């Protein structure tokens, strides 16, 4: 398997899009393009509008978000999204789970760093 490309290194996998949206919407309501920009800034650099809107639609079907059309001063109305009570609970669950994943990854990277340090020391003449 090859190393991650420069543009993918440090980027969150697409599987975290729902979690990312939940936690961003916990900050308050937002419209789709606003969320797309925020998701990319949060680390899902490969996020695309189509996938984001499909995810938001699915989240609404699951009762995690509510949405409505809001008039815009600079163009057509925009769909605005807000977390439901169920969505707030899901965001909290994801946050806890991601903290655990972060800790697991930290331990794995520390273990890797320790083993490569030992390997480098054993190769030194």
PDB file of C-alpha atoms in Angstrom:
ATOM      1  CA  UNK A   1       0.000   0.000   0.000  1.00  0.00           C
ATOM      2  CA  UNK A   2       1.322   3.422  -0.876  1.00  0.00           C
ATOM      3  CA  UNK A   3       1.655   6.412   1.407  1.00  0.00           C
ATOM      4  CA  UNK A   4      -1.221   8.886   1.464  1.00  0.00           C
ATOM      5  CA  UNK A   5      -0.961  11.667  -1.104  1.00  0.00           C
ATOM      6  CA  UNK A   6      -0.082  15.140   0.117  1.00  0.00           C
ATOM      7  CA  UNK A   7      -3.685  16.310  -0.291  1.00  0.00           C
ATOM      8  CA  UNK A   8      -5.105  13.343   1.679  1.00  0.00           C
ATOM      9  CA  UNK A   9      -2.516  13.272   4.466  1.00  0.00           C
ATOM     10  CA  UNK A  10      -4.080  14.698   7.591  1.00  0.00           C
ATOM     11  CA  UNK A  11      -7.559  14.719   6.064  1.00  0.00           C
ATOM     12  CA  UNK A  12     -10.435  13.002   7.843  1.00  0.00           C
ATOM     13  CA  UNK A  13     -12.066  10.077   6.044  1.00  0.00           C
ATOM     14  CA  UNK A  14     -15.446  10.752   4.456  1.00  0.00           C
ATOM     15  CA  UNK A  15     -17.008   8.378   7.008  1.00  0.00           C
ATOM     16  CA  UNK A  16     -16.685  11.190   9.573  1.00  0.00           C
ATOM     17  CA  UNK A  17     -18.857  13.609   7.606  1.00  0.00           C
ATOM     18  CA  UNK A  18     -21.999  12.916   9.652  1.00  0.00           C
ATOM     19  CA  UNK A  19     -20.122  13.363  12.944  1.00  0.00           C
ATOM     20  CA  UNK A  20     -18.550  16.546  11.668  1.00  0.00           C
ATOM     21  CA  UNK A  21     -21.914  17.964  10.587  1.00  0.00           C
ATOM     22  CA  UNK A  22     -23.504  17.082  13.919  1.00  0.00           C
ATOM     23  CA  UNK A  23     -20.776  18.814  15.895  1.00  0.00           C
ATOM     24  CA  UNK A  24     -20.735  21.872  13.642  1.00  0.00           C
ATOM     25  CA  UNK A  25     -24.520  22.211  13.851  1.00  0.00           C
ATOM     26  CA  UNK A  26     -24.233  21.978  17.651  1.00  0.00           C
ATOM     27  CA  UNK A  27     -22.764  25.494  17.353  1.00  0.00           C
ATOM     28  CA  UNK A  28     -25.980  26.747  15.728  1.00  0.00           C
ATOM     29  CA  UNK A  29     -28.005  26.680  12.530  1.00  0.00           C
ATOM     30  CA  UNK A  30     -26.264  26.948   9.164  1.00  0.00           C
ATOM     31  CA  UNK A  31     -27.026  26.618   5.486  1.00  0.00           C
ATOM     32  CA  UNK A  32     -25.487  24.024   3.196  1.00  0.00           C
ATOM     33  CA  UNK A  33     -22.635  25.932   1.562  1.00  0.00           C
ATOM     34  CA  UNK A  34     -21.667  27.389   4.922  1.00  0.00           C
ATOM     35  CA  UNK A  35     -21.514  23.825   6.280  1.00  0.00           C
ATOM     36  CA  UNK A  36     -19.496  22.626   3.277  1.00  0.00           C
ATOM     37  CA  UNK A  37     -16.881  25.292   3.969  1.00  0.00           C
ATOM     38  CA  UNK A  38     -16.829  24.475   7.690  1.00  0.00           C
ATOM     39  CA  UNK A  39     -16.563  20.712   7.062  1.00  0.00           C
ATOM     40  CA  UNK A  40     -13.568  21.286   4.790  1.00  0.00           C
ATOM     41  CA  UNK A  41     -11.939  23.556   7.386  1.00  0.00           C
ATOM     42  CA  UNK A  42     -12.568  20.881  10.026  1.00  0.00           C
ATOM     43  CA  UNK A  43     -10.500  18.369   8.061  1.00  0.00           C
ATOM     44  CA  UNK A  44     -12.760  16.695   5.481  1.00  0.00           C
ATOM     45  CA  UNK A  45     -10.862  18.366   2.665  1.00  0.00           C
ATOM     46  CA  UNK A  46     -12.386  16.128  -0.013  1.00  0.00           C
ATOM     47  CA  UNK A  47     -15.995  16.930   0.953  1.00  0.00           C
ATOM     48  CA  UNK A  48     -18.248  17.688  -2.010  1.00  0.00           C
ATOM     49  CA  UNK A  49     -21.578  19.524  -2.125  1.00  0.00           C
ATOM     50  CA  UNK A  50     -23.561  16.551  -3.471  1.00  0.00           C
ATOM     51  CA  UNK A  51     -22.375  14.189  -0.760  1.00  0.00           C
ATOM     52  CA  UNK A  52     -22.885  16.784   1.943  1.00  0.00           C
ATOM     53  CA  UNK A  53     -26.489  17.426   0.894  1.00  0.00           C
ATOM     54  CA  UNK A  54     -27.210  13.683   0.694  1.00  0.00           C
ATOM     55  CA  UNK A  55     -25.823  13.320   4.212  1.00  0.00           C
ATOM     56  CA  UNK A  56     -27.929  16.228   5.504  1.00  0.00           C
ATOM     57  CA  UNK A  57     -31.044  14.777   3.853  1.00  0.00           C
ATOM     58  CA  UNK A  58     -30.330  11.398   5.458  1.00  0.00           C
ATOM     59  CA  UNK A  59     -29.776  13.080   8.819  1.00  0.00           C
ATOM     60  CA  UNK A  60     -33.128  14.823   8.466  1.00  0.00           C
ATOM     61  CA  UNK A  61     -34.836  11.515   7.625  1.00  0.00           C
ATOM     62  CA  UNK A  62     -33.212  10.044  10.754  1.00  0.00           C
ATOM     63  CA  UNK A  63     -34.573  12.896  12.877  1.00  0.00           C
ATOM     64  CA  UNK A  64     -31.148  14.372  13.663  1.00  0.00           C
ATOM     65  CA  UNK A  65     -31.718  17.741  11.984  1.00  0.00           C
ATOM     66  CA  UNK A  66     -34.587  19.927  10.906  1.00  0.00           C
ATOM     67  CA  UNK A  67     -34.449  22.298   7.954  1.00  0.00           C
ATOM     68  CA  UNK A  68     -36.352  25.128   6.338  1.00  0.00           C
ATOM     69  CA  UNK A  69     -36.011  27.487   3.408  1.00  0.00           C
ATOM     70  CA  UNK A  70     -34.742  30.923   4.299  1.00  0.00           C
ATOM     71  CA  UNK A  71     -34.773  33.957   1.976  1.00  0.00           C
ATOM     72  CA  UNK A  72     -31.377  35.246   0.903  1.00  0.00           C
ATOM     73  CA  UNK A  73     -30.418  38.853   0.165  1.00  0.00           C
ATOM     74  CA  UNK A  74     -27.940  37.773  -2.506  1.00  0.00           C
ATOM     75  CA  UNK A  75     -29.809  35.087  -4.448  1.00  0.00           C
ATOM     76  CA  UNK A  76     -32.289  32.269  -4.184  1.00  0.00           C
ATOM     77  CA  UNK A  77     -33.578  31.012  -0.815  1.00  0.00           C
ATOM     78  CA  UNK A  78     -31.216  28.764   1.130  1.00  0.00           C
ATOM     79  CA  UNK A  79     -31.981  25.645   3.077  1.00  0.00           C
ATOM     80  CA  UNK A  80     -30.956  26.136   6.702  1.00  0.00           C
ATOM     81  CA  UNK A  81     -30.266  23.223   9.053  1.00  0.00           C
ATOM     82  CA  UNK A  82     -30.580  22.948  12.822  1.00  0.00           C
ATOM     83  CA  UNK A  83     -29.934  20.056  15.194  1.00  0.00           C
ATOM     84  CA  UNK A  84     -32.930  18.382  16.758  1.00  0.00           C
ATOM     85  CA  UNK A  85     -32.820  17.113  20.351  1.00  0.00           C
ATOM     86  CA  UNK A  86     -31.959  13.663  18.952  1.00  0.00           C
ATOM     87  CA  UNK A  87     -29.182  15.297  16.915  1.00  0.00           C
ATOM     88  CA  UNK A  88     -27.772  16.981  20.007  1.00  0.00           C
ATOM     89  CA  UNK A  89     -27.605  13.592  21.735  1.00  0.00           C
ATOM     90  CA  UNK A  90     -25.965  12.037  18.664  1.00  0.00           C
ATOM     91  CA  UNK A  91     -23.382  14.849  18.517  1.00  0.00           C
ATOM     92  CA  UNK A  92     -22.479  14.211  22.168  1.00  0.00           C
ATOM     93  CA  UNK A  93     -22.140  10.471  21.519  1.00  0.00           C
ATOM     94  CA  UNK A  94     -19.928  11.090  18.494  1.00  0.00           C
ATOM     95  CA  UNK A  95     -17.759  13.512  20.464  1.00  0.00           C
ATOM     96  CA  UNK A  96     -17.194  10.907  23.173  1.00  0.00           C
ATOM     97  CA  UNK A  97     -16.453   8.219  20.603  1.00  0.00           C
ATOM     98  CA  UNK A  98     -14.037  10.450  18.714  1.00  0.00           C
ATOM     99  CA  UNK A  99     -12.194  11.293  21.921  1.00  0.00           C
ATOM    100  CA  UNK A 100     -11.677   7.556  22.422  1.00  0.00           C
ATOM    101  CA  UNK A 101     -10.477   7.143  18.824  1.00  0.00           C
ATOM    102  CA  UNK A 102      -8.105  10.090  19.280  1.00  0.00           C
ATOM    103  CA  UNK A 103      -6.629   8.440  22.365  1.00  0.00           C
ATOM    104  CA  UNK A 104      -6.244   5.104  20.544  1.00  0.00           C
ATOM    105  CA  UNK A 105      -4.516   6.765  17.601  1.00  0.00           C
ATOM    106  CA  UNK A 106      -2.214   8.687  19.949  1.00  0.00           C
ATOM    107  CA  UNK A 107      -1.181   5.438  21.644  1.00  0.00           C
ATOM    108  CA  UNK A 108      -0.577   3.791  18.267  1.00  0.00           C
ATOM    109  CA  UNK A 109       1.547   6.689  16.987  1.00  0.00           C
ATOM    110  CA  UNK A 110       3.507   6.793  20.252  1.00  0.00           C
ATOM    111  CA  UNK A 111       4.144   3.048  19.966  1.00  0.00           C
ATOM    112  CA  UNK A 112       5.260   3.456  16.361  1.00  0.00           C
ATOM    113  CA  UNK A 113       7.561   6.352  17.281  1.00  0.00           C
ATOM    114  CA  UNK A 114       9.091   4.368  20.129  1.00  0.00           C
ATOM    115  CA  UNK A 115       9.688   1.319  17.932  1.00  0.00           C
ATOM    116  CA  UNK A 116      11.247   3.332  15.105  1.00  0.00           C
ATOM    117  CA  UNK A 117      13.484   5.151  17.605  1.00  0.00           C
ATOM    118  CA  UNK A 118      14.702   1.813  18.953  1.00  0.00           C
ATOM    119  CA  UNK A 119      15.251   0.515  15.434  1.00  0.00           C
ATOM    120  CA  UNK A 120      17.264   3.625  14.500  1.00  0.00           C
ATOM    121  CA  UNK A 121      19.389   3.300  17.650  1.00  0.00           C
ATOM    122  CA  UNK A 122      20.149  -0.324  16.936  1.00  0.00           C
ATOM    123  CA  UNK A 123      21.325   0.546  13.403  1.00  0.00           C
ATOM    124  CA  UNK A 124      23.700   3.263  14.583  1.00  0.00           C
ATOM    125  CA  UNK A 125      27.327   1.997  14.547  1.00  0.00           C
TER     126      UNK A 125
END
